Tab-separated table of C-alpha atoms and ligand atoms in Angstrom:
chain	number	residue	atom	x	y	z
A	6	UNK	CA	0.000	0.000	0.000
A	7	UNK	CA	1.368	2.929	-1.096
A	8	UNK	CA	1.919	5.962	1.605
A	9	UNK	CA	3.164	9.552	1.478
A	10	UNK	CA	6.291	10.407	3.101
A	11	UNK	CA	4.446	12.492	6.055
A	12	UNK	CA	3.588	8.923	6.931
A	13	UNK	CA	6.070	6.627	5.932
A	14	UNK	CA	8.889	8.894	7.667
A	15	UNK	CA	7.015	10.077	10.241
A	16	UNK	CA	9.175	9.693	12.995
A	17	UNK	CA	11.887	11.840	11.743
A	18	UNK	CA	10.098	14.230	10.961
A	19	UNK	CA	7.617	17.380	12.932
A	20	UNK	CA	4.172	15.790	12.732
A	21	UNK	CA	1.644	16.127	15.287
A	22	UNK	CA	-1.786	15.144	15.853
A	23	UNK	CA	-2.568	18.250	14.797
A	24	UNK	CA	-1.059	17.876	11.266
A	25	UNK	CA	-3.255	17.768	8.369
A	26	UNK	CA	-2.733	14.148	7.010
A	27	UNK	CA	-1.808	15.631	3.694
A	28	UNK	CA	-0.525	13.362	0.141
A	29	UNK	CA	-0.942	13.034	-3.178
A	30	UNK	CA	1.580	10.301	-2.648
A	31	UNK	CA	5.093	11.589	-3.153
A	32	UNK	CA	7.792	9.278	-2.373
A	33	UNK	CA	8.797	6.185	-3.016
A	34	UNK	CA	10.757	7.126	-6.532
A	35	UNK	CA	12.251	4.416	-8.838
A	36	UNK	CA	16.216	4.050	-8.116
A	37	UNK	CA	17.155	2.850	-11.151
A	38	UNK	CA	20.729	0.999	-11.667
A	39	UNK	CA	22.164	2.917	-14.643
A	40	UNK	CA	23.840	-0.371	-16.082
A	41	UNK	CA	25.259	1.220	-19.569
A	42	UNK	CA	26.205	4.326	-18.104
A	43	UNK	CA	27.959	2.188	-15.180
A	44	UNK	CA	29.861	-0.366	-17.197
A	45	UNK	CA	31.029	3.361	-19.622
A	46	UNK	CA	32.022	4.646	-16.180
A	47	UNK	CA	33.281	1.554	-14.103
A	48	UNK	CA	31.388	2.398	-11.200
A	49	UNK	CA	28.162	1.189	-9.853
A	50	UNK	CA	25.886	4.178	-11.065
A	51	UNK	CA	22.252	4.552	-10.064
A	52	UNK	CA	19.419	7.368	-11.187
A	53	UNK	CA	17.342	8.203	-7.860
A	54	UNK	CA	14.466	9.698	-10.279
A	55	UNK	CA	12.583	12.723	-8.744
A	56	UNK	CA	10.226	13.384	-11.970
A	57	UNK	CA	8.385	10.401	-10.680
A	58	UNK	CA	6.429	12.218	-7.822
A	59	UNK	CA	3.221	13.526	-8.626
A	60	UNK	CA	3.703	17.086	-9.809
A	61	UNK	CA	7.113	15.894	-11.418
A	62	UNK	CA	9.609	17.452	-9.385
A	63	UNK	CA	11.384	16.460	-5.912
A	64	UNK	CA	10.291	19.653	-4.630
A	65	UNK	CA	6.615	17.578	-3.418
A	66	UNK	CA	8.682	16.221	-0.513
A	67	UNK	CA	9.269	19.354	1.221
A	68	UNK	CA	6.375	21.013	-0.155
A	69	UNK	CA	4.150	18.053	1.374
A	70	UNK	CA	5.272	19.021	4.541
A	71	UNK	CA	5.480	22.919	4.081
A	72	UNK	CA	2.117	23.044	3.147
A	73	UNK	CA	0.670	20.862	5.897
A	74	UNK	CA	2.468	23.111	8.748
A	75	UNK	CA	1.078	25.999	7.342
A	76	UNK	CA	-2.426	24.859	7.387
A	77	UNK	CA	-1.708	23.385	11.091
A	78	UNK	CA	-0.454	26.871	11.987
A	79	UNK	CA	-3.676	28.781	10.611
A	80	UNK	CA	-2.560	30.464	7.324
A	81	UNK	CA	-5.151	30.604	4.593
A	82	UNK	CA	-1.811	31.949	1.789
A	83	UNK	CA	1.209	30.856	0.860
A	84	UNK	CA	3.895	32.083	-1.585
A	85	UNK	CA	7.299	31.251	-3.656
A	86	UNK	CA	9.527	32.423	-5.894
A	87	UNK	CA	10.382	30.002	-8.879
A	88	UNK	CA	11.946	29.000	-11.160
A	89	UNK	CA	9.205	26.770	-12.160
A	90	UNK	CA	9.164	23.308	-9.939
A	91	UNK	CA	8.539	25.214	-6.906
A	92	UNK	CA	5.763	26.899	-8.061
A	93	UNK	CA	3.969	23.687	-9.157
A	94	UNK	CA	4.233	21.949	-6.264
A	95	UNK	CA	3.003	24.564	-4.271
A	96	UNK	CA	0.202	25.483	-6.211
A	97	UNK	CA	-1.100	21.660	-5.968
A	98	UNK	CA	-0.597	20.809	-2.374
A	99	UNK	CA	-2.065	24.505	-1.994
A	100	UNK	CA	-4.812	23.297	-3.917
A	101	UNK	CA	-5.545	19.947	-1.932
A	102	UNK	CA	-6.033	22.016	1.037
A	103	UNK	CA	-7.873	24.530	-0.019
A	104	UNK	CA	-5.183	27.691	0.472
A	105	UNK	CA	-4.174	30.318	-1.565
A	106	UNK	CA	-1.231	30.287	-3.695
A	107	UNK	CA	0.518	32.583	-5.057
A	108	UNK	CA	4.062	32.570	-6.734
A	109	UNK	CA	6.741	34.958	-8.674
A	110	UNK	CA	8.716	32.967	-11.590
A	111	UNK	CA	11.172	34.935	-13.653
A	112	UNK	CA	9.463	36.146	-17.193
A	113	UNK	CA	10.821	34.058	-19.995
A	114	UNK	CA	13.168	32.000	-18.041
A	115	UNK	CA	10.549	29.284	-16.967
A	116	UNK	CA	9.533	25.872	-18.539
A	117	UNK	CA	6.111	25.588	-20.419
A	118	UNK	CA	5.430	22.254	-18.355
A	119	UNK	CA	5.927	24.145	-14.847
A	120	UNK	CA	3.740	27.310	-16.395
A	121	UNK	CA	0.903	25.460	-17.116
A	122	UNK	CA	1.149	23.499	-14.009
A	123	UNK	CA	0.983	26.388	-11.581
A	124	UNK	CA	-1.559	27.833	-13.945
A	125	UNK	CA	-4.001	24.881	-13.962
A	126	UNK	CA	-3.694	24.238	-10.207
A	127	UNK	CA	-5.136	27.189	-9.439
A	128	UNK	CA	-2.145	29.811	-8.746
A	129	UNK	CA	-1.941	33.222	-8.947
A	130	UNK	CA	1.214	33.173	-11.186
A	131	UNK	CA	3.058	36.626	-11.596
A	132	UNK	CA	5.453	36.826	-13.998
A	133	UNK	CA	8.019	39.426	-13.091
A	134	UNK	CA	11.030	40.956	-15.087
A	135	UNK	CA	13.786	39.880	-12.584
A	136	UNK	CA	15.291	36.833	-12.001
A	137	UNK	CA	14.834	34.740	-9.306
A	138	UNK	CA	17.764	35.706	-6.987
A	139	UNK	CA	15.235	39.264	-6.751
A	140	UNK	CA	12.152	37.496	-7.177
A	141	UNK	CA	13.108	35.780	-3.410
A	142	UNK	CA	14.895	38.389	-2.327
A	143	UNK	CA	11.017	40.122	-2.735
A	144	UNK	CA	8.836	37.591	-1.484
A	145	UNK	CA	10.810	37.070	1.840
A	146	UNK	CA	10.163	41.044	2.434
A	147	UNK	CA	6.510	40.432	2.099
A	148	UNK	CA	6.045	37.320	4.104
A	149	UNK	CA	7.999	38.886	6.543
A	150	UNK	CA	5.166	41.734	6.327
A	151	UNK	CA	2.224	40.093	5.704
A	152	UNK	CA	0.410	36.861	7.069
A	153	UNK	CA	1.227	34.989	4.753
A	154	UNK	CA	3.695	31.909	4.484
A	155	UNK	CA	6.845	31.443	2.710
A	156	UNK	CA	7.275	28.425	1.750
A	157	UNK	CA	10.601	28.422	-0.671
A	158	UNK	CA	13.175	26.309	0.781
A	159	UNK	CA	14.195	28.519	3.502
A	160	UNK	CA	10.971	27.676	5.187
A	161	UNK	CA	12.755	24.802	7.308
A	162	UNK	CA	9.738	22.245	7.039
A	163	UNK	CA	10.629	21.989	3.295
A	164	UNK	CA	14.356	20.437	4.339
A	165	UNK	CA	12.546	18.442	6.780
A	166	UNK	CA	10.539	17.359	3.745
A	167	UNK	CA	12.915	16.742	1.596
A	168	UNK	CA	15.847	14.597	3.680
A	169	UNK	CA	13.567	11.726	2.939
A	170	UNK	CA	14.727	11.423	-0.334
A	171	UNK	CA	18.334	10.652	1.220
A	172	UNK	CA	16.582	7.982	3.421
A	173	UNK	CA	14.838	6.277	0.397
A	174	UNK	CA	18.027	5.946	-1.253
A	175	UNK	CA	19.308	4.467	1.424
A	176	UNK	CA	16.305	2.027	2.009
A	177	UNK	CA	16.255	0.757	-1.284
A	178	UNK	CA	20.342	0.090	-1.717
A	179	UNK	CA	20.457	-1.338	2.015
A	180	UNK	CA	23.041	1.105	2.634
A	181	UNK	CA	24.411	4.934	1.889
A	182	UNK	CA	26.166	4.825	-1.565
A	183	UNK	CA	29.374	6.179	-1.742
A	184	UNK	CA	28.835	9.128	-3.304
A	185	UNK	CA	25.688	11.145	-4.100
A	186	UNK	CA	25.741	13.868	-6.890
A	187	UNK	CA	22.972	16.486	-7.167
A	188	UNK	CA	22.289	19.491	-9.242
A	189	UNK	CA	22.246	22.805	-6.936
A	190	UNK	CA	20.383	25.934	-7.340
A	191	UNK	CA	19.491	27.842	-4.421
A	192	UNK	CA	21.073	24.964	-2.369
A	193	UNK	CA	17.849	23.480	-0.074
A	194	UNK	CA	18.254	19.828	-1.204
A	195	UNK	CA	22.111	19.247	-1.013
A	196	UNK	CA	21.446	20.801	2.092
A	197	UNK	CA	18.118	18.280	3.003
A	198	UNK	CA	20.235	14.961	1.609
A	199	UNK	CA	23.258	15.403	4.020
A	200	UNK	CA	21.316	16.394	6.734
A	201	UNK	CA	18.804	12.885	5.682
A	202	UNK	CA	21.975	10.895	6.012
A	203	UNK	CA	23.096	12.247	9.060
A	204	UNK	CA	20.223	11.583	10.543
A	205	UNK	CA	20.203	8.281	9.355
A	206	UNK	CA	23.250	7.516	10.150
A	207	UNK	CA	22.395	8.404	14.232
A	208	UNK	CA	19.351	6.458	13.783
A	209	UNK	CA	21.848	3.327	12.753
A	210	UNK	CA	20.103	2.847	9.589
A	211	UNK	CA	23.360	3.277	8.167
A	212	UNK	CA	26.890	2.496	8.572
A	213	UNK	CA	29.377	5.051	7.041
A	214	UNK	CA	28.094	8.776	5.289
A	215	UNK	CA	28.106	9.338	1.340
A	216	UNK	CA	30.516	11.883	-0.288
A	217	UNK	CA	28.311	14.662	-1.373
A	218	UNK	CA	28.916	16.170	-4.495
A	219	UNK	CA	27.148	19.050	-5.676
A	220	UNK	CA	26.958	20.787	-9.298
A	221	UNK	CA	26.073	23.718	-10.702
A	222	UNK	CA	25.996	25.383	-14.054
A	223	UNK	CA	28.533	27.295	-14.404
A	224	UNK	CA	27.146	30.141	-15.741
A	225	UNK	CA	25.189	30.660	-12.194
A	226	UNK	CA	28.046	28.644	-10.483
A	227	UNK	CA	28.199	31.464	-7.428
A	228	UNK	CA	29.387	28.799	-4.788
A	229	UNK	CA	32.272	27.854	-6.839
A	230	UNK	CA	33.129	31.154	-8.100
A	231	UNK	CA	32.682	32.547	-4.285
A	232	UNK	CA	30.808	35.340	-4.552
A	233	UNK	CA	27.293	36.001	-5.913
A	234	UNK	CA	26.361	36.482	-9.698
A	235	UNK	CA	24.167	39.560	-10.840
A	236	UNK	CA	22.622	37.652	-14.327
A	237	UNK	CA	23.184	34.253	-13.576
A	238	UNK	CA	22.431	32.559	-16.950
A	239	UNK	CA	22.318	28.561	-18.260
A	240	UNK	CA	19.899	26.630	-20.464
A	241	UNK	CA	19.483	24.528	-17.311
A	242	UNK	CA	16.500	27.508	-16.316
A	243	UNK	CA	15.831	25.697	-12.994
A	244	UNK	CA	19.468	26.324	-11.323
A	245	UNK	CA	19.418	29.664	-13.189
A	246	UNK	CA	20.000	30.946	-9.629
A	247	UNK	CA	23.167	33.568	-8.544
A	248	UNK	CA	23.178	33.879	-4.738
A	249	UNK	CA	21.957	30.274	-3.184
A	250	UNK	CA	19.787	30.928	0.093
A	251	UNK	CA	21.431	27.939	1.206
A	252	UNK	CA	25.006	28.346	0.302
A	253	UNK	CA	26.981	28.024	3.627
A	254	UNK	CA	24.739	25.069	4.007
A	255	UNK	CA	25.736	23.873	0.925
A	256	UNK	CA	29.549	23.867	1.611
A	257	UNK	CA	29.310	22.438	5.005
A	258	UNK	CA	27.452	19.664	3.248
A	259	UNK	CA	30.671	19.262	0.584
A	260	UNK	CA	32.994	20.092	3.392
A	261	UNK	CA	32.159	17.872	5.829
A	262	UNK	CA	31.701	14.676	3.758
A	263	UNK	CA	34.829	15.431	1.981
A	264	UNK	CA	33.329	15.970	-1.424
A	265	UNK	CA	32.608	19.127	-3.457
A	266	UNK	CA	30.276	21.919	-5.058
A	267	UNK	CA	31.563	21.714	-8.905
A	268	UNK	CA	30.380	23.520	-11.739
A	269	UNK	CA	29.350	21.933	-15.545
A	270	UNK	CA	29.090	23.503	-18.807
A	271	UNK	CA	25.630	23.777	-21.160
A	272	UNK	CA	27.053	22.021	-23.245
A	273	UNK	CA	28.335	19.207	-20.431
A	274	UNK	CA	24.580	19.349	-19.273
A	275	UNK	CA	22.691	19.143	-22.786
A	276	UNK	CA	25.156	15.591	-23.627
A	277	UNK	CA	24.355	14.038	-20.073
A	278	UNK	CA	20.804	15.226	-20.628
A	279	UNK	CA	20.457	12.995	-23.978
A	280	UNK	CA	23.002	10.821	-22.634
A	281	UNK	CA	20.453	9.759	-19.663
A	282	UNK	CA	17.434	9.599	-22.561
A	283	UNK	CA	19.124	7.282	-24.684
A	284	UNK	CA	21.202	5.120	-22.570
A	285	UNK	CA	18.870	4.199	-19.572
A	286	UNK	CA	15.432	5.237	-21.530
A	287	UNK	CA	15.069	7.532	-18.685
A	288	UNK	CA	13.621	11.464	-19.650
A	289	UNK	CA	14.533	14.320	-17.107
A	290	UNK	CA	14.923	18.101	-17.334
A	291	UNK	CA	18.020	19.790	-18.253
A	292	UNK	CA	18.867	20.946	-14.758
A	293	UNK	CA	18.532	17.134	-13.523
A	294	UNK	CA	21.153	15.945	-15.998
A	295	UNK	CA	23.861	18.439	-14.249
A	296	UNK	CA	24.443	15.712	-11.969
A	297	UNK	CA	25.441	13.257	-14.257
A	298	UNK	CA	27.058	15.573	-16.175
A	299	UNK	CA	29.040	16.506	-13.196
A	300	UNK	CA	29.910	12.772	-12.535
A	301	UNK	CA	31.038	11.973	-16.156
A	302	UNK	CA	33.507	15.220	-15.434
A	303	UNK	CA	34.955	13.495	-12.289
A	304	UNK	CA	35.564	10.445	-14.488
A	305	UNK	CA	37.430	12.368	-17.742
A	306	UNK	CA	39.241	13.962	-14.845
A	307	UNK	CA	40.259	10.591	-13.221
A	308	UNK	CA	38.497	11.515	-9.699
A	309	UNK	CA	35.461	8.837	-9.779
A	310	UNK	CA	36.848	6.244	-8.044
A	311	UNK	CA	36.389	2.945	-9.958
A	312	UNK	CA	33.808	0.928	-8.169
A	313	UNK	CA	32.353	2.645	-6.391
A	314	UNK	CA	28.414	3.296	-5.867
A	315	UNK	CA	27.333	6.224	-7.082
A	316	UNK	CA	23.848	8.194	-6.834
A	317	UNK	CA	22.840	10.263	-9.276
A	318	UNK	CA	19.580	12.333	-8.186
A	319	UNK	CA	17.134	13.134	-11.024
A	320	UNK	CA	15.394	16.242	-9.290
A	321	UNK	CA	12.547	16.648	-11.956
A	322	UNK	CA	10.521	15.023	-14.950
A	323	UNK	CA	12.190	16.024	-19.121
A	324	UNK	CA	8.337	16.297	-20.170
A	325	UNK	CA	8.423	20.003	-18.277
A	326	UNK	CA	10.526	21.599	-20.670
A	327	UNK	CA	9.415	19.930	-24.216
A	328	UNK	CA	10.980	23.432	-25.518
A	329	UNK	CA	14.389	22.061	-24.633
A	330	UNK	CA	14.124	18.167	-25.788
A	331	UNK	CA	13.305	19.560	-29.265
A	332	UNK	CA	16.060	22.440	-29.527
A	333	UNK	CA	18.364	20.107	-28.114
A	334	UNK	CA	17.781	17.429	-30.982
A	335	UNK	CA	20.742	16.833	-33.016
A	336	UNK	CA	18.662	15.183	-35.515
A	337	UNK	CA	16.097	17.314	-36.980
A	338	UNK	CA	12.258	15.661	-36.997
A	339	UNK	CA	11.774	14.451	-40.754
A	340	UNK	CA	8.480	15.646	-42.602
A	341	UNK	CA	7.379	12.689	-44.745
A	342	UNK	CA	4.367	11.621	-47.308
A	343	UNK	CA	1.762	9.569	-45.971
A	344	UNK	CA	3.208	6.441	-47.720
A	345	UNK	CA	4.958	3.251	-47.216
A	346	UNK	CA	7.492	3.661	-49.501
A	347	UNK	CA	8.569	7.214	-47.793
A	348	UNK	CA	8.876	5.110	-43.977
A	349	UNK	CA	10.908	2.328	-45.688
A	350	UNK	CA	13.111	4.665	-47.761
A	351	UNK	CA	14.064	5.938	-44.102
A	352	UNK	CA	14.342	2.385	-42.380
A	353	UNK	CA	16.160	0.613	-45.081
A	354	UNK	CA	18.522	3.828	-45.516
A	355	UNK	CA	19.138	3.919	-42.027
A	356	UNK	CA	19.624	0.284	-41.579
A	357	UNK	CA	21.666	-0.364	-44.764
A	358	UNK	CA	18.930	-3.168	-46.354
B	415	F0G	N1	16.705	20.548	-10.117
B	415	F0G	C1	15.490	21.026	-10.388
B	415	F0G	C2	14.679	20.341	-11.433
B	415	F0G	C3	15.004	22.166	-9.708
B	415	F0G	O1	13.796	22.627	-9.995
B	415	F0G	C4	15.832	22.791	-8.748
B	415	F0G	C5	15.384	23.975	-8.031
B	415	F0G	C6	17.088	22.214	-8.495
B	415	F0G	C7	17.490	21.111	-9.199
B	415	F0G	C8	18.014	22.774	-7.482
B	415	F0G	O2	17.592	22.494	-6.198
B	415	F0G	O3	17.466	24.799	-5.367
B	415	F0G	O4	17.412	22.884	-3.804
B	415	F0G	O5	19.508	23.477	-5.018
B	415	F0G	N2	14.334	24.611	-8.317
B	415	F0G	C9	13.778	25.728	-7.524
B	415	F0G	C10	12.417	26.103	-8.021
B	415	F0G	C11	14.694	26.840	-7.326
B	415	F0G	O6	11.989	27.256	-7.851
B	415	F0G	O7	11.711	25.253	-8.565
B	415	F0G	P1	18.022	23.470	-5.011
């Protein structure tokens, strides 16, 4: 029987009877063993795939919880900035409980899929001409100023949320793997995972702590550049963030596992991206792929130790940003006439019949 995580975790983390027994069943994501990519790499390589949970993005584990507090704690609002995931989530769990929602996403820099999510679950979507470093930076003034509740990652009961994802991995390899790579943006779910395994590790569920390693893109790569960037750009539009809310979170997270916050290119991003698609028929968004892309880096620069286990997490679902898949084709989409001949001109060329 399948449970949410406010359930299925529910000792680690701040239920009470009071809670609003809230789900729309997040959780419980495939970890799939990456076996082409693996043997390529000569490690042990899994795909912890976020896109799975039911608004497509990892973001429901936090949100879950986020969302539930608030309700508990008497707000009838709540509000993000976005660059798109965020906002979905929010705007369903909103939805299932009958708040408000509204949310700020950067004009022209968000995914058609996330759009029309927040759209159809009923938010009050503002697009604003600012990116999403100023978008937050606005939204925590008016929380702070109205009753209403922020619930972007700094809200705490979205890390609380999310750390189960880091127990999950754990539960379904039977132990921590030795190193965990994950995209970061504005830094809340490095930040959730190591403080998942820490907790885990207390607990005894685990014996020994992952190496944490942490990527960005490097146009927005502020943690490894060390200092904040004013027009953070990448294709990847949901780490298109310059000054992480989490940062010194971030690098305690790389610090104290001995691992590291890297950077990848576009270009490093867009190949892993495809890479992911075609090798392990698994589809995530560009931003996702940045973890991969970050460990096939470590590999060309002889630093992924061979045999190890290695967990890649997929933080959200490829069919969000369609716009990308398609640009990113190296092969164009063929036009042809409704006619056999025209299919097996293309099958027997391609196939050399
Ligand atoms: N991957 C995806 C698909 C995301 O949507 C995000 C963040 C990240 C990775 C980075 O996670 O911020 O915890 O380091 N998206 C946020 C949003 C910012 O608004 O949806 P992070």
């Amino acid at each position: 029987m399948r449970q949410g995580i406010l359930e299925k975790y529910r000792p680690f983390l701040p239920v009470t009877e009071q809670t609003p027994a809230l789900t729309l069943y997040e959780g419980e994501t495939p970890l799939y063993h990456a076996a082409r990519l693996s043997q390529e790499l000569g490690v042990q390589l899994y795909l912890k795939f976020e896109g799975a949970n039911p608004t497509g993005s990892f973001k429901d584990r936090g949100m879950v919880l986020a969302i539930a507090k608030a309700k508990e704690e008497g707000s009838q609002a709540v509000m993000c900035a976005s660059t798109g995931n965020t906002s979905a989530s929010a705007a369903a769990y909103a939805a299932k409980l009958g708040l408000d929602c509204y949310v700020v996403v950067p004009h022209q820099h968000i995914a058609l899929g996330k759009l029309s999510q927040a759209v159809m679950y009923g938010a009050k979507v503002l697009a604003m001409e600012g990116n999403f470093d100023q978008a937050l930076e606005l939204v925590r003034e008016i929380t702070d100023e109205y009753p209403i509740t922020l619930v972007n990652s700094i809200n705490p009961y979205r890390i609380e949320g999310q750390k189960t994802a880091a127990f999950e991995v754990c539960d379904q390899l039977g132990q921590a793997p030795d190193i965990l790579a994950i995209p970061v943006g504005n830094a809340g779910n490095i930040t959730a995972y190591w403080k998942g395994f820490n907790e885990y590790a207390q607990a005894r569920r685990i014996q020994h702590l992952p190496i944490m390693w942490g990527f960005e893109a490097e146009g927005s790569a502020a943690i490894v550049r060390g200092v904040p960037i004013e027009d953070p750009e990448t294709i990847a539009t949901a780490i298109r963030i310059g000054n992480p809310a989490s940062w010194q979170t971030a690098v305690a997270a790389a610090t104290e596992s001995k691992g590291l916050i890297g950077s990848v290119t576009d270009e490093e991003i867009l190949d892993a991206y495809r890479m992911i698609a075609r090798m392990e028929g698994v589809f995530c968004e560009p931003a996702s792929a940045a973890s991969v892309a970050g460990v096939i880096k470590q590999h060309r620069q002889d630093c992924l130790p061979a045999g190890s286990t290695v967990v890649c997490v997929l933080t959200g679902n490829g069919l969000k940003d369609p716009t990308t898949a398609l640009e990113s084709l190296d092969v164009k989409l063929e036009v042809i006439p409704c006619s056999k001949e025209a299919i097996l001109q293309h099958v027997v060329m391609e196939r050399g019949l």
